[in-house]
């Protein structure tokens, strides 16, 4: 996964190199813009791309710059960076754990300081009040120093290089409140804001921890994909002896012996042998694929049957699997340009608040209130407007909504996915495995009762997927199996037996009928049983549902024109057939260029790049691992309805998020005048802060029922 | 007022004990696999026949 993309890079003598950095400090879209705009200005750097969800930067540069110089350049932009190779997985979990610890400490501090503050508010005076202030300071100062670190560190990094981010106003507010409270404590004053400072940190940390929790819940990274490729292979020398060769040392033209149960390490062509392989990794289809001489096989497939020999055609980074994972990795980066709604809101919010505080200070100075009082009022404005409810507005709504969707069989990976799902305006469906169930169902309506019972008896003997599909369909119709003698399965030919003295068989048809079929023979009587990959039962409702949200659906499939057109006509939606993974990517790019926000629903690895590139994407639970990783959401079960449900709940979530912002604004409109005119005491600040947070959390909890209501 | 001399240390001690318990539970990895824990409760690990 760390390899540069040779096929896509410019093939100059001085070939550009790719280096990746993890940048844990990226928190907003501004950071992305900053890195992508500023980094290429460094000599030797060709391009920089940020993958925000993975907190990564991929830098394309020529040989004159090394890792250290790039890390230093990033440092100068205000971001701590580490080259990926020396930063194993788990950094994000470490960051989440640090957030949780900080949250625990802040919670402890908040409870204890509040205990003391309540006594002060209830009328403690004189020596008692002073003692309580000192005790509060004793608890609050270490707590703020520890729990505030995530905010202070990020703000400091930004300020050091004369930049700003959301953590700067938060840090200023907390630090000013603390400083004022310490001053009050030392001078024996009446008002200390320790509880406000700690409470603020607690609420903001809660929002940030919820967001981090959602983000890391299902992330595994594309690295896992290449991990599924075989690590080595048994190469047969011209002399006939075999030796194990590591996957990256394999070369095209080598002859390889594949044992039963082995995972292929490279692409190739079968030279000799007959077997079945599990291609689920690439196609997502659980049906084993029969292979024989001349079949093309791909890395990542598992040999289920007998050993066979293959001649390698493409190895290491050239395999279809490596190519697709590279496409997915790059396609996924475009998504990181998406600006989360909380960032959009806070970008407008922070300047307003700071201007107000500054104006309050200036105003009271002009009015002749003196340094001390003017400063206290300005700080009160900062404390009361600190984006406490705003920090909770988005994560609470998204966590509740994703919990509700989880109960309906849809796993949403992160909050940004919900935001993007709410915005989609066109839906692209893959056919096999997505619109259809992806497993063959037998068409048994043409058979008479005798044929049915004989067919069931034969099908029961075999473990072949077609036989099992047939047996399932017949049993569903309540057929009783006939009594057979000597029923045996002959690998690759069919199932044979005796019934009432006649020889019966379920066998491979002589001529290829063009679709999946098996031939039932009873004596001389012959019947052909065809298999269809049925559409999911609620495809029509789902497409109608999407239509009612103003989302037009279409099919984009790698399958043949005829089979795609049949489905297209049945569903009355347009279709593109025989589209390659790159083709799917190109269609999505074109839609985006036209200003659309496409939703991609697909299952195969060939859909992987498209899933990663779409504005939002959903994969069925039967999809290949790679596709499930690339998708924003995964649904389980035979129904397609969760797709429409996801869009509906996502839109409702956004509505609730906007209401929450509305509450936060109303609260500020009420609270700011109080602060401006100096009426805010620590008690009022604490009540306002908790009330606004409670309202936001309560409003978000309404989403718990959003996925349950019947669909109108 | 003398009551405060006992009550405040007790309150602080209890708060600290809670915090210590939380930090310990985090360090020992009890929150690492929340979903797994939710499912694990359904696993029947008793193999013996009833």
XYZ file of C-alpha atoms in Angstrom:
762
model
C 0.000 0.000 0.000
C 3.007 2.162 0.358
C 4.080 1.669 -3.221
C 4.070 4.595 -5.634
C 1.764 4.292 -8.603
C 4.120 3.572 -11.489
C 1.390 3.168 -14.114
C -0.080 6.579 -13.314
C 3.064 8.579 -12.658
C 4.913 10.400 -15.395
C 7.557 8.017 -16.749
C 10.505 10.444 -16.710
C 14.119 9.510 -16.069
C 13.925 11.186 -12.718
C 10.750 9.396 -11.752
C 8.679 11.088 -9.043
C 8.415 9.268 -5.758
C 5.485 8.919 -3.445
C 5.758 9.298 0.298
C 2.890 9.164 2.729
C 2.586 10.903 6.032
C 0.111 10.573 8.795
C -0.870 13.973 10.076
C -2.883 13.516 13.258
C -3.399 17.235 13.729
C -5.741 17.692 10.761
C -9.154 18.574 12.098
C -10.866 20.746 9.554
C -11.132 21.328 5.860
C -8.939 24.403 6.251
C -6.068 22.114 7.167
C -6.544 20.154 3.932
C -6.562 23.276 1.828
C -3.526 24.585 3.680
C -1.455 21.441 3.128
C -2.471 20.961 -0.481
C -1.882 24.575 -1.358
C 1.304 25.243 0.570
C 3.214 21.976 0.319
C 3.688 22.010 -3.487
C 5.380 25.408 -3.089
C 8.310 23.588 -1.482
C 11.082 22.911 -4.023
C 10.918 19.400 -5.458
C 7.366 18.683 -4.350
C 5.092 17.972 -7.297
C 1.781 17.429 -5.566
C 0.272 16.727 -2.170
C -3.033 15.007 -1.520
C -4.742 14.704 1.811
C -6.759 11.695 2.866
C -8.663 13.200 5.756
C -10.463 10.128 7.026
C -7.161 8.305 7.415
C -5.472 11.565 8.511
C -2.885 11.041 5.838
C -1.015 13.080 3.267
C 0.354 11.508 0.105
C 3.184 13.585 -1.310
C 4.494 13.183 -4.824
C 8.010 14.539 -5.063
C 11.231 14.039 -6.969
C 14.410 12.492 -5.660
C 15.916 15.792 -4.493
C 13.675 15.949 -1.411
C 13.707 13.299 1.255
C 11.223 12.298 3.924
C 12.784 14.469 6.570
C 12.608 17.622 4.481
C 8.934 16.933 3.744
C 8.139 16.295 7.403
C 9.835 19.582 8.226
C 7.821 21.388 5.559
C 4.617 20.004 7.043
C 5.795 21.037 10.478
C 6.230 24.565 9.233
C 2.620 24.535 8.041
C 1.604 23.815 11.610
C 1.145 20.042 11.401
C 3.035 17.295 13.095
C 3.755 14.632 10.485
C 5.168 11.136 10.487
C 6.117 9.080 7.432
C 3.721 6.149 7.257
C 6.316 3.390 7.272
C 7.468 4.155 10.810
C 3.964 4.736 12.055
C 2.146 1.420 12.345
C -1.617 1.116 12.556
C -3.214 2.068 15.807
C -2.217 5.702 16.027
C -5.830 6.650 15.627
C -6.818 4.328 18.451
C -4.116 5.883 20.593
C -5.552 9.314 19.853
C -9.058 8.113 20.681
C -7.821 6.641 23.949
C -6.167 9.904 24.853
C -9.471 11.685 24.204
C -11.309 9.198 26.411
C -8.788 9.627 29.238
C -9.015 13.396 28.957
C -12.813 13.071 29.029
C -12.667 10.942 32.186
C -10.393 13.431 33.932
C -12.568 16.370 32.863
C -15.656 14.530 34.112
C -14.047 13.964 37.491
C -12.962 17.601 37.715
C -16.366 18.880 36.639
C -18.224 16.892 39.298
C -15.964 17.938 42.146
C -15.636 21.582 41.200
C -19.408 21.738 40.690
C -19.907 20.303 44.186
C -17.924 23.199 45.629
C -19.478 25.768 43.293
C -23.017 24.798 44.277
C -22.134 25.562 47.907
C -20.811 28.956 46.868
C -23.936 29.705 44.824
C -26.120 28.668 47.763
C -24.550 31.418 49.828
C -21.200 30.357 51.252
C -19.313 33.503 52.186
C -16.132 34.826 53.685
C -13.534 32.267 54.695
C -15.608 29.307 53.466
C -15.961 30.800 49.985
C -12.268 31.535 49.866
C -11.431 27.995 50.945
C -13.777 26.583 48.308
C -12.257 28.769 45.611
C -8.790 27.556 46.562
C -9.959 23.950 46.553
C -11.621 24.459 43.153
C -8.385 25.934 41.819
C -6.458 22.975 43.218
C -8.703 20.533 41.363
C -9.365 22.550 38.228
C -5.840 23.618 37.322
C -4.359 20.119 36.861
C -7.582 18.942 35.214
C -7.536 21.819 32.704
C -3.833 21.273 32.062
C -4.447 17.601 31.299
C -7.831 17.610 29.576
C -7.170 20.767 27.633
C -4.042 19.342 26.039
C -5.712 18.141 22.804
C -7.011 21.698 22.248
C -3.949 23.596 23.492
C -1.469 21.475 21.525
C -3.367 21.880 18.284
C -3.902 25.614 18.854
C -0.226 26.096 19.760
C 0.961 24.313 16.624
C -1.234 26.568 14.541
C -0.235 29.811 16.314
C 3.453 28.957 16.221
C 3.320 29.191 12.461
C 0.947 32.156 12.497
C -2.137 30.233 11.458
C -5.444 29.651 13.145
C -7.947 26.846 13.625
C -11.043 26.041 15.670
C -8.972 25.098 18.719
C -7.533 28.597 19.004
C -10.775 30.313 20.158
C -11.552 27.360 22.426
C -8.128 27.570 24.060
C -8.346 31.353 24.431
C -11.745 31.049 26.120
C -10.664 28.327 28.536
C -7.336 29.958 29.406
C -8.836 33.409 29.945
C -11.577 31.990 32.159
C -8.995 30.087 34.193
C -6.684 33.084 34.517
C -9.555 35.321 35.632
C -10.653 32.708 38.192
C -7.142 32.371 39.607
C -6.974 36.153 39.934
C -10.335 36.198 41.740
C -9.209 33.401 44.057
C -5.936 35.107 44.965
C -7.595 38.477 45.568
C -10.523 36.927 47.436
C -13.081 38.008 44.807
C -16.669 36.776 44.543
C -16.734 35.079 41.114
C -14.552 32.209 39.941
C -15.331 30.471 36.661
C -13.480 27.211 37.271
C -16.597 25.094 36.797
C -17.401 26.817 33.502
C -13.909 26.188 32.145
C -13.945 22.516 33.140
C -17.518 21.986 31.975
C -16.693 23.498 28.617
C -13.754 21.143 28.190
C -15.927 18.221 29.223
C -18.665 18.941 26.679
C -16.239 19.640 23.842
C -14.265 16.500 24.634
C -17.510 14.509 24.698
C -18.361 15.724 21.184
C -14.873 15.042 19.918
C -14.723 11.586 21.527
C -18.108 10.626 20.013
C -16.854 11.676 16.599
C -13.585 9.755 16.978
C -15.453 6.705 18.228
C -17.655 6.648 15.134
C -14.700 7.170 12.840
C -12.597 4.307 14.183
C -15.413 1.843 14.703
C -15.151 0.146 11.347
C -12.022 1.476 9.761
C -9.509 -1.130 8.737
C -7.752 0.516 5.800
C -6.935 -0.716 2.358
C -3.794 -2.355 3.706
C -5.932 -5.290 4.758
C -6.872 -5.860 1.130
C -3.377 -6.645 -0.065
C -2.900 -8.723 3.051
C -5.388 -11.162 1.552
C -3.154 -11.864 -1.433
C -1.059 -15.031 -1.171
C 2.316 -14.370 0.444
C 4.281 -16.941 -1.562
C 3.907 -19.622 -4.227
C 5.464 -22.987 -5.156
C 7.387 -22.372 -8.356
C 8.194 -25.377 -10.547
C 11.676 -25.211 -12.094
C 12.211 -26.437 -15.647
C 13.938 -29.451 -14.065
C 10.697 -30.290 -12.285
C 11.628 -29.487 -8.684
C 9.543 -26.994 -6.713
C 10.628 -24.199 -4.380
C 8.725 -21.558 -2.398
C 9.103 -18.045 -3.780
C 7.865 -14.903 -1.998
C 5.026 -13.065 -3.769
C 7.108 -9.977 -4.601
C 9.865 -12.118 -6.165
C 7.506 -13.881 -8.569
C 7.932 -13.102 -12.251
C 5.653 -13.467 -15.252
C 6.255 -16.715 -17.113
C 6.927 -18.810 -14.013
C 5.050 -22.088 -13.658
C 3.382 -22.438 -10.273
C 1.861 -25.408 -8.489
C -1.256 -24.418 -6.512
C -2.180 -26.743 -3.657
C -5.745 -27.266 -2.434
C -6.771 -24.477 -0.087
C -3.932 -22.200 -1.179
C -4.435 -18.496 -1.909
C -3.077 -17.360 -5.259
C -0.199 -14.891 -5.068
C -0.317 -13.609 -8.641
C -2.480 -13.501 -11.777
C -2.070 -16.218 -14.369
C -3.491 -18.794 -16.730
C -4.251 -22.389 -15.776
C -1.780 -24.687 -17.536
C -3.100 -28.066 -16.389
C -5.662 -29.381 -13.936
C -9.353 -28.903 -13.172
C -10.534 -27.296 -9.980
C -12.900 -24.751 -8.464
C -11.780 -21.473 -6.962
C -13.374 -19.041 -4.527
C -13.188 -15.650 -6.184
C -15.208 -13.828 -3.496
C -12.270 -11.548 -2.817
C -12.469 -10.106 -6.328
C -16.098 -10.514 -7.325
C -17.923 -10.812 -4.033
C -19.756 -13.821 -5.450
C -19.886 -16.744 -3.085
C -20.471 -19.280 -5.859
C -17.232 -21.179 -6.520
C -15.976 -20.781 -10.050
C -14.983 -23.850 -12.070
C -11.622 -23.520 -13.808
C -9.908 -25.658 -16.380
C -7.001 -25.405 -18.781
C -6.726 -21.886 -20.186
C -8.871 -20.204 -17.475
C -7.619 -16.870 -16.234
C -7.175 -16.758 -12.453
C -6.391 -13.791 -10.232
C -4.363 -13.181 -7.121
C -6.453 -13.385 -3.961
C -8.557 -16.318 -5.201
C -8.566 -19.448 -3.039
C -8.236 -22.906 -4.598
C -11.132 -24.976 -3.242
C -10.667 -28.133 -5.291
C -7.764 -30.190 -6.594
C -4.219 -28.926 -7.099
C -3.526 -27.317 -10.476
C -0.668 -25.641 -12.296
C -0.715 -22.101 -13.558
C 1.573 -19.967 -15.723
C 1.972 -16.480 -14.191
C 1.083 -13.474 -16.331
C 1.074 -10.553 -13.897
C 2.806 -10.425 -10.528
C 3.335 -8.254 -7.454
C 2.070 -4.688 -8.036
C 0.743 -5.503 -11.519
C -1.956 -7.924 -10.385
C -5.585 -6.989 -10.901
C -5.982 -6.872 -7.130
C -3.085 -4.449 -6.614
C -4.284 -2.285 -9.507
C -7.793 -2.020 -8.069
C -6.589 -1.264 -4.565
C -4.429 1.500 -6.009
C -7.397 2.931 -7.914
C -9.493 2.790 -4.742
C -6.844 4.505 -2.686
C -6.619 7.391 -5.120
C -10.346 7.639 -5.727
C -10.916 7.843 -1.970
C -8.771 10.923 -1.680
C -11.160 13.115 -3.620
C -13.737 12.523 -0.908
C -11.526 14.113 1.722
C -12.248 17.502 0.195
C -15.690 17.258 1.709
C -16.156 19.877 4.432
C -18.000 18.569 7.472
C -20.983 20.652 8.509
C -19.561 21.392 11.968
C -16.480 22.936 10.369
C -18.595 25.002 8.017
C -20.649 26.287 10.956
C -17.720 27.041 13.247
C -15.871 28.852 10.494
C -18.648 31.421 10.394
C -19.119 31.397 14.148
C -15.662 32.040 15.627
C -14.953 35.449 14.040
C -18.363 36.764 15.135
C -17.796 35.723 18.756
C -14.312 37.207 18.927
C -15.424 40.448 17.419
C -18.244 40.651 19.985
C -15.886 40.045 22.911
C -13.490 42.642 21.595
C -16.313 45.144 21.075
C -17.600 44.480 24.596
C -14.167 45.212 26.028
C -13.746 48.366 23.939
C -17.293 49.522 24.678
C -16.957 49.217 28.450
C -13.528 50.880 28.402
C -15.016 53.823 26.511
C -17.908 53.902 28.980
C -15.252 54.276 31.685
C -15.715 50.948 33.469
C -12.013 50.358 34.054
C -9.655 47.567 32.962
C -10.805 44.956 35.404
C -14.555 45.185 34.777
C -14.185 45.485 30.991
C -11.986 42.402 30.920
C -14.386 40.419 33.105
C -17.269 41.237 30.760
C -15.280 40.391 27.626
C -14.311 37.053 29.174
C -17.918 36.399 30.197
C -18.922 36.911 26.545
C -16.275 34.397 25.448
C -17.338 31.865 28.065
C -21.042 32.096 27.380
C -20.642 31.878 23.609
C -18.067 29.096 23.546
C -19.400 26.558 21.079
C -20.493 24.061 23.643
C -23.847 23.088 22.174
C -22.246 23.436 18.775
C -19.626 20.856 19.701
C -22.423 18.427 20.528
C -24.930 19.383 17.810
C -23.463 17.170 15.104
C -21.927 14.146 16.855
C -24.934 13.407 19.103
C -27.379 13.452 16.175
C -25.123 11.269 14.061
C -24.379 8.735 16.770
C -28.079 8.316 17.588
C -29.021 8.004 13.901
C -26.312 5.465 13.135
C -27.426 3.453 16.157
C -30.996 3.448 14.851
C -29.815 2.370 11.384
C -27.660 -0.370 12.867
C -30.789 -1.941 14.342
C -32.292 -2.020 10.843
C -29.281 -3.818 9.408
C -27.338 -0.883 8.047
C -23.898 -0.074 9.363
C -22.803 3.500 8.696
C -19.084 4.016 9.062
C -18.787 7.611 10.183
C -20.534 10.919 10.618
C -19.224 12.355 7.410
C -20.848 9.407 5.596
C -24.251 10.384 7.002
C -23.732 13.979 5.930
C -22.798 12.918 2.413
C -25.641 10.384 2.193
C -28.070 13.188 2.901
C -26.787 15.143 -0.092
C -26.856 12.542 -2.866
C -29.032 13.238 -5.898
C -28.382 10.305 -8.261
C -28.055 6.613 -7.442
C -25.991 4.131 -9.448
C -26.652 0.449 -8.862
C -24.427 -2.444 -9.776
C -26.499 -5.370 -11.058
C -25.232 -8.764 -9.934
C -25.221 -9.129 -6.185
C -26.691 -5.687 -5.620
C -29.989 -5.414 -7.492
C -30.004 -9.200 -7.660
C -29.332 -11.598 -4.822
C -26.100 -12.796 -6.388
C -26.943 -16.471 -6.006
C -28.677 -18.698 -8.584
C -32.314 -19.682 -7.950
C -33.709 -22.629 -9.875
C -36.674 -22.170 -12.192
C -38.756 -25.285 -11.359
C -42.242 -24.295 -12.538
C -41.986 -26.352 -15.771
C -41.322 -29.661 -14.020
C -44.057 -32.187 -13.211
C -44.360 -33.818 -9.781
C -42.288 -36.900 -10.627
C -39.518 -34.812 -12.097
C -39.549 -32.583 -9.051
C -39.188 -35.358 -6.534
C -36.444 -37.081 -8.536
C -34.639 -33.776 -9.025
C -34.754 -33.050 -5.296
C -33.459 -36.522 -4.448
C -30.536 -36.032 -6.834
C -29.823 -32.458 -5.841
C -29.661 -33.408 -2.162
C -26.666 -35.620 -2.823
C -24.466 -32.847 -4.161
C -22.781 -29.910 -2.529
C -22.502 -28.060 -5.834
C -24.019 -24.561 -5.535
C -26.454 -25.176 -8.419
C -27.676 -28.398 -6.795
C -28.072 -26.670 -3.480
C -29.985 -23.811 -5.108
C -32.255 -26.356 -6.827
C -32.824 -28.331 -3.623
C -33.647 -25.119 -1.756
C -36.217 -24.085 -4.384
C -37.874 -27.525 -4.432
C -38.018 -27.867 -0.676
C -39.545 -24.418 -0.526
C -42.366 -25.768 -2.734
C -42.887 -28.674 -0.315
C -41.596 -31.416 -2.642
C -40.851 -34.841 -1.113
C -37.660 -36.471 -2.429
C -37.987 -39.747 -4.353
C -36.152 -42.850 -3.142
C -33.011 -43.431 -5.137
C -30.524 -46.226 -5.251
C -26.784 -45.802 -5.695
C -26.943 -42.025 -5.892
C -23.388 -40.781 -6.487
C -21.795 -37.522 -7.480
C -19.114 -37.489 -10.140
C -17.040 -34.341 -9.889
C -17.500 -32.019 -12.871
C -20.162 -34.246 -14.537
C -23.169 -34.398 -12.270
C -25.176 -36.656 -9.945
C -26.259 -40.140 -11.063
C -28.544 -42.810 -9.566
C -31.274 -45.420 -10.084
C -34.981 -44.750 -9.549
C -37.554 -47.552 -10.044
C -34.992 -49.363 -12.185
C -34.462 -46.382 -14.495
C -31.167 -44.563 -14.555
C -31.603 -40.933 -13.544
C -29.149 -38.046 -13.563
C -28.706 -34.382 -12.952
C -25.956 -33.472 -15.342
C -24.218 -30.779 -17.277
C -26.059 -29.985 -20.559
C -24.236 -31.011 -23.765
C -24.762 -27.716 -25.547
C -24.296 -24.391 -23.819
C -27.734 -22.727 -23.482
C -26.173 -19.333 -22.713
C -27.486 -19.211 -19.178
C -26.853 -21.280 -16.095
C -28.668 -24.587 -16.538
C -28.627 -28.232 -15.582
C -30.219 -31.216 -17.356
C -32.498 -33.668 -15.561
C -32.574 -37.109 -17.189
C -35.089 -39.820 -16.136
C -34.588 -42.861 -18.340
C -34.796 -41.323 -21.819
C -36.856 -38.355 -20.753
C -34.912 -35.091 -20.637
C -35.784 -31.753 -19.004
C -33.624 -28.665 -18.746
C -33.715 -26.681 -15.499
C -32.556 -23.096 -15.820
C -31.261 -20.888 -13.062
C -31.853 -17.196 -12.644
C -30.192 -14.703 -10.425
C -33.385 -13.162 -9.050
C -33.854 -9.491 -8.315
C -34.130 -8.601 -4.651
C -37.790 -8.653 -3.639
C -38.106 -4.946 -2.863
C -36.098 -3.455 -5.721
C -39.161 -1.614 -7.098
C -40.081 -0.108 -3.729
C -36.509 0.965 -3.116
C -36.187 2.689 -6.484
C -39.603 4.329 -6.006
C -38.521 5.372 -2.515
C -35.370 6.980 -3.846
C -37.420 8.621 -6.601
C -39.667 10.182 -3.955
C -36.584 11.837 -2.459
C -35.785 13.194 -5.907
C -33.018 10.684 -6.537
C -32.883 9.138 -10.012
C -31.540 5.603 -10.221
C -29.610 3.891 -12.974
C -27.656 0.684 -13.491
C -23.924 0.600 -14.059
C -22.726 -2.941 -14.538
C -19.787 -4.904 -15.811
C -22.125 -7.648 -17.050
C -23.129 -8.346 -20.640
C -25.512 -6.030 -22.508
C -28.338 -8.568 -22.787
C -28.697 -9.456 -19.118
C -28.341 -5.826 -18.035
C -30.936 -4.646 -20.545
C -33.470 -7.198 -19.286
C -33.204 -5.807 -15.753
C -33.157 -2.252 -17.006
C -36.429 -2.775 -18.905
C -38.046 -4.529 -15.955
C -37.192 -1.676 -13.566
C -37.661 1.057 -16.181
C -34.364 2.732 -15.315
C -31.473 3.494 -17.676
C -28.427 1.237 -17.728
C -24.783 1.097 -18.755
C -23.489 -2.396 -19.501
C -20.010 -3.899 -19.882
C -18.379 -1.096 -17.928
C -14.840 -1.683 -16.636
C -13.810 -0.501 -13.133
C -12.039 2.449 -14.782
C -15.163 3.065 -16.857
C -17.331 3.193 -13.739
C -14.886 5.635 -12.250
C -15.044 7.781 -15.384
C -18.865 7.854 -15.360
C -18.838 8.954 -11.708
C -16.232 11.623 -12.395
C -18.377 12.951 -15.205
C -21.445 13.085 -12.937
C -19.445 14.978 -10.340
C -18.133 17.368 -12.954
C -21.773 18.043 -13.933
C -22.461 19.045 -10.329
C -24.227 15.845 -9.275
C -23.583 14.012 -6.025
C -23.740 10.334 -6.937
C -24.573 7.491 -4.566
C -22.928 4.221 -5.633
C -24.328 0.884 -4.546
C -22.195 -2.092 -5.517
C -20.634 -5.271 -4.243
C -17.787 -6.584 -6.413
C -14.169 -5.585 -6.228
C -14.694 -4.155 -9.714
C -17.037 -1.653 -8.026
C -14.386 -0.804 -5.429
C -12.913 2.273 -7.134
C -16.397 3.567 -7.943
C -17.513 3.044 -4.344
C -14.505 4.982 -3.137
C -14.988 7.786 -5.663
C -18.751 8.322 -5.310
C -20.058 11.107 -3.081
C -21.465 8.364 -0.868
C -21.565 4.604 -1.257
C -23.330 1.561 0.136
C -22.373 -2.099 -0.235
C -24.354 -5.234 0.621
C -22.982 -7.440 3.391
C -22.240 -10.130 0.790
C -19.800 -7.825 -1.018
C -16.091 -8.445 -1.293
C -14.042 -7.275 1.691
C -12.476 -4.513 -0.350
C -15.841 -3.102 -1.390
C -17.135 -3.192 2.166
C -14.111 -1.221 3.222
C -14.495 1.319 0.457
C -18.219 1.852 1.081
C -19.622 4.363 3.573
C -22.267 1.940 4.715
C -22.945 -1.784 4.566
C -26.392 -3.396 4.685
C -27.151 -6.993 5.563
C -29.967 -9.280 4.470
C -31.869 -9.868 1.237
C -33.705 -6.569 1.178
C -32.526 -3.519 -0.714
C -34.771 -1.199 1.281
C -31.991 -0.174 3.744
C -30.548 1.867 0.862
C -33.609 4.109 0.701
C -33.860 4.048 4.489
C -30.261 5.218 4.796
C -30.929 8.234 2.618
C -34.133 9.048 4.513
C -32.518 8.798 7.952
C -29.442 10.696 6.765
C -31.664 13.548 5.572
C -33.604 13.550 8.819
C -30.325 13.576 10.748
C -29.228 16.653 8.859
C -32.558 18.287 9.648
C -31.991 17.604 13.355
C -28.419 18.889 13.113
C -29.741 22.118 11.600
C -32.337 22.381 14.384
C -29.536 21.921 16.900
C -27.605 24.752 15.305
C -30.799 26.767 15.432
C -31.081 26.156 19.177
C -27.450 27.134 19.644
C -28.058 30.383 17.799
C -31.256 31.188 19.722
C -29.428 30.484 22.966
C -26.650 32.835 21.964
C -29.049 35.572 20.950
C -30.524 35.382 24.464
C -27.272 34.965 26.364
C -24.997 37.436 24.619
C -26.923 40.584 25.670
C -26.789 39.376 29.300
C -23.041 38.923 29.005
C -22.563 42.222 27.175
C -24.252 44.151 29.955
C -22.341 42.377 32.667
C -25.164 40.324 34.187
C -23.466 36.956 33.700
C -22.331 35.344 36.928
C -20.677 31.901 37.119
C -24.080 30.456 38.108
C -25.819 31.819 35.027
C -22.967 30.668 32.782
C -23.127 27.135 34.191
C -26.912 26.893 33.894
C -26.962 28.274 30.352
C -24.203 25.950 29.259
C -25.786 22.787 30.644
C -29.274 23.737 29.482
C -28.221 24.356 25.909
C -26.289 21.074 25.845
C -29.236 19.168 27.301
C -31.609 20.625 24.725
C -29.269 19.598 21.910
C -28.822 16.058 23.262
C -32.572 15.647 23.847
C -33.362 16.846 20.340
C -30.820 14.407 18.886
C -32.364 11.523 20.815
C -35.557 11.989 18.792
C -33.667 10.331 15.943
C -33.671 7.024 17.801
C -37.114 6.347 16.340
C -36.360 7.729 12.888
C -35.528 4.374 11.324
C -38.552 2.601 12.815
C -41.462 4.563 11.431
C -43.143 2.962 8.443
C -42.067 4.380 5.145
C -44.675 6.632 3.599
C -17.872 23.774 59.650
C -15.737 20.983 61.148
C -17.842 18.568 59.115
C -16.259 19.994 55.978
C -12.859 18.807 57.116
C -14.123 15.244 56.750
C -16.672 15.571 53.978
C -14.524 17.328 51.409
C -11.636 14.828 51.589
C -14.179 11.994 51.418
C -15.858 13.486 48.346
C -12.515 14.044 46.666
C -11.347 10.543 47.517
C -14.488 8.988 46.077
C -14.174 11.056 42.916
C -10.535 10.070 42.536
C -11.386 6.417 43.130
C -13.960 6.612 40.321
C -11.447 8.271 38.020
C -8.796 5.684 38.869
C -11.270 2.884 38.142
C -12.115 4.465 34.781
C -8.468 4.917 33.800
C -7.698 1.382 34.876
C -10.578 -0.032 32.832
C -9.345 1.900 29.804
C -5.776 0.715 30.223
C -6.851 -2.899 30.547
C -8.609 -2.573 27.194
C -12.205 -2.937 28.331
C -13.454 -0.414 25.774
C -11.363 -1.718 22.875
C -14.030 -3.972 21.473
C -17.424 -2.736 22.605
C -19.389 -4.384 19.806
C -17.484 -7.604 20.282
C -18.317 -7.536 23.960
C -21.992 -7.038 23.136
C -21.966 -10.117 20.935
C -19.762 -12.217 23.148
C -22.497 -12.450 25.716
C -24.510 -14.543 23.247
C -21.788 -17.134 22.782
C -22.527 -20.422 24.466
C -19.212 -21.587 25.737
C -20.639 -24.436 27.758
C -20.269 -27.506 25.585
C -21.666 -30.073 28.004
C -25.016 -31.733 27.299
C -27.997 -30.732 29.346
